[in-house]
Amino acid sequence: MEVKLKVLTGKNTGKSISVPVKRFLIGRADDCHLRPKSDAISRNHCVILVSDDEAVVRDLNSRNGTLLNGEAVEGDHVLATGDVLKVGKIEFELAVKAKKKKKKKKEKKPQPVEVKADDGSMEFDVSEWLDEADVAARSARASDPETRQYKLDETDRIALDKSAENSEEDSSDKPVLKRPEKREPGKLPVAAPIDSDVTSQDAAADMLKKFFNSR
């Protein structure tokens, strides 16, 4: 329940006071929530008890008593909107109403989304995603020279294949030159043995002839 007290007397006439707790004490003691400065009010004068279903007032054996709609409060009295509560010389008009219960929001479970061609939803072509990824990859390679790759056109690839075949044919038609085989070095003919005695005698005779002829 929500309870408010509207001051009807004194210099604070018209002021509204909310009752924010379940046990709202009125009196001059330090532990009271509402402390009017009046000797006609006891230290612990009365209390307003608030629950979910109702609000009641109870007198705490005050010296001057607590009045509700002009009658002395004995025990617990249920409060209603428009009631007049008198504490000492101060009067309050009550406003009591039930709190609005907050509805708990039900958590909705996420439902799987089905993509159908006939329900007006968008269709996605996987090839378009692949094309976009290919374009992104090409732009990344173009911006980074280290990762740049070059692709040969189909015509260039065919031309290279033909030139490779021609080079193989040319190499097969040309005669293969071979080095001559190494031969073993030839041996000189063995000279006939010379008689050392005969040769020395002939040489000596020739020298004598030359000597005498020169005279």
mmCIF file of C-alpha atoms in Angstrom, residues 98-189:
data_model
loop_
_atom_site.group_PDB
_atom_site.id
_atom_site.type_symbol
_atom_site.label_atom_id
_atom_site.label_comp_id
_atom_site.label_asym_id
_atom_site.label_seq_id
_atom_site.Cartn_x
_atom_site.Cartn_y
_atom_site.Cartn_z
ATOM 1 C CA ALA A 98 -2.866 0.044 -3.402
ATOM 2 C CA LYS A 99 0.439 -0.195 -5.171
ATOM 3 C CA LYS A 100 0.395 -1.168 -8.783
ATOM 4 C CA LYS A 101 1.926 -4.559 -9.104
ATOM 5 C CA LYS A 102 4.581 -4.708 -11.731
ATOM 6 C CA LYS A 103 3.876 -7.386 -14.230
ATOM 7 C CA LYS A 104 6.773 -9.654 -14.881
ATOM 8 C CA LYS A 105 7.694 -9.638 -18.476
ATOM 9 C CA LYS A 106 7.837 -13.067 -19.972
ATOM 10 C CA GLU A 107 11.104 -13.762 -21.662
ATOM 11 C CA LYS A 108 10.482 -14.661 -25.240
ATOM 12 C CA LYS A 109 12.591 -17.446 -26.598
ATOM 13 C CA PRO A 110 14.283 -16.538 -29.855
ATOM 14 C CA GLN A 111 12.621 -18.339 -32.696
ATOM 15 C CA PRO A 112 14.676 -19.710 -35.565
ATOM 16 C CA VAL A 113 14.408 -17.612 -38.685
ATOM 17 C CA GLU A 114 13.587 -19.521 -41.817
ATOM 18 C CA VAL A 115 14.448 -18.026 -45.167
ATOM 19 C CA LYS A 116 11.936 -19.019 -47.795
ATOM 20 C CA ALA A 117 11.744 -17.940 -51.398
ATOM 21 C CA ASP A 118 7.970 -17.634 -51.423
ATOM 22 C CA ASP A 119 7.405 -15.665 -48.194
ATOM 23 C CA GLY A 120 8.752 -12.327 -49.409
ATOM 24 C CA SER A 121 12.020 -12.646 -47.544
ATOM 25 C CA MET A 122 15.381 -11.947 -49.129
ATOM 26 C CA GLU A 123 17.326 -14.657 -50.841
ATOM 27 C CA PHE A 124 21.092 -14.795 -50.523
ATOM 28 C CA ASP A 125 23.372 -16.084 -53.241
ATOM 29 C CA VAL A 126 26.458 -17.751 -51.822
ATOM 30 C CA SER A 127 28.405 -16.986 -54.989
ATOM 31 C CA GLU A 128 28.025 -13.272 -54.307
ATOM 32 C CA TRP A 129 29.679 -13.732 -50.923
ATOM 33 C CA LEU A 130 32.552 -15.609 -52.582
ATOM 34 C CA ASP A 131 32.963 -12.874 -55.196
ATOM 35 C CA GLU A 132 33.108 -10.213 -52.498
ATOM 36 C CA ALA A 133 35.713 -12.202 -50.575
ATOM 37 C CA ASP A 134 37.759 -12.625 -53.777
ATOM 38 C CA VAL A 135 37.643 -8.881 -54.462
ATOM 39 C CA ALA A 136 38.760 -8.140 -50.908
ATOM 40 C CA ALA A 137 41.633 -10.597 -51.215
ATOM 41 C CA ARG A 138 42.762 -9.091 -54.534
ATOM 42 C CA SER A 139 42.714 -5.567 -53.117
ATOM 43 C CA ALA A 140 44.765 -6.735 -50.113
ATOM 44 C CA ARG A 141 47.363 -8.354 -52.366
ATOM 45 C CA ALA A 142 47.536 -5.243 -54.558
ATOM 46 C CA SER A 143 48.227 -3.030 -51.555
ATOM 47 C CA ASP A 144 50.918 -5.345 -50.137
ATOM 48 C CA PRO A 145 53.751 -6.036 -52.606
ATOM 49 C CA GLU A 146 55.073 -8.930 -50.509
ATOM 50 C CA THR A 147 51.871 -10.896 -50.886
ATOM 51 C CA ARG A 148 51.194 -9.857 -54.488
ATOM 52 C CA GLN A 149 50.725 -12.747 -56.897
ATOM 53 C CA TYR A 150 50.676 -12.656 -60.663
ATOM 54 C CA LYS A 151 48.491 -14.895 -62.803
ATOM 55 C CA LEU A 152 49.209 -15.747 -66.443
ATOM 56 C CA ASP A 153 46.532 -15.311 -68.990
ATOM 57 C CA GLU A 154 45.340 -18.451 -70.711
ATOM 58 C CA THR A 155 46.857 -17.379 -74.046
ATOM 59 C CA ASP A 156 50.249 -16.746 -72.435
ATOM 60 C CA ARG A 157 50.139 -20.158 -70.797
ATOM 61 C CA ILE A 158 49.463 -21.825 -74.184
ATOM 62 C CA ALA A 159 52.333 -19.892 -75.808
ATOM 63 C CA LEU A 160 54.717 -20.997 -73.102
ATOM 64 C CA ASP A 161 53.628 -24.608 -73.473
ATOM 65 C CA LYS A 162 54.267 -24.472 -77.258
ATOM 66 C CA SER A 163 57.716 -22.881 -76.853
ATOM 67 C CA ALA A 164 58.638 -25.604 -74.384
ATOM 68 C CA GLU A 165 57.572 -28.298 -76.873
ATOM 69 C CA ASN A 166 59.562 -26.675 -79.737
ATOM 70 C CA SER A 167 62.692 -26.484 -77.629
ATOM 71 C CA GLU A 168 62.387 -30.184 -76.855
ATOM 72 C CA GLU A 169 61.975 -31.065 -80.586
ATOM 73 C CA ASP A 170 64.987 -28.926 -81.626
ATOM 74 C CA SER A 171 67.164 -30.531 -79.050
ATOM 75 C CA SER A 172 66.179 -34.014 -80.253
ATOM 76 C CA ASP A 173 67.066 -33.252 -84.007
ATOM 77 C CA LYS A 174 70.555 -31.886 -83.420
ATOM 78 C CA PRO A 175 73.458 -34.433 -83.601
ATOM 79 C CA VAL A 176 75.140 -35.134 -80.375
ATOM 80 C CA LEU A 177 78.928 -34.455 -80.464
ATOM 81 C CA LYS A 178 81.000 -36.913 -78.535
ATOM 82 C CA ARG A 179 84.541 -36.475 -77.379
ATOM 83 C CA PRO A 180 87.151 -38.838 -78.875
ATOM 84 C CA GLU A 181 88.111 -41.667 -76.665
ATOM 85 C CA LYS A 182 91.417 -41.342 -74.924
ATOM 86 C CA ARG A 183 94.165 -43.605 -76.267
ATOM 87 C CA GLU A 184 97.025 -45.027 -74.361
ATOM 88 C CA PRO A 185 100.317 -43.175 -75.075
ATOM 89 C CA GLY A 186 102.473 -44.897 -77.713
ATOM 90 C CA LYS A 187 105.848 -46.439 -76.965
ATOM 91 C CA LEU A 188 109.042 -45.502 -78.865
ATOM 92 C CA PRO A 189 110.795 -48.303 -80.804
#
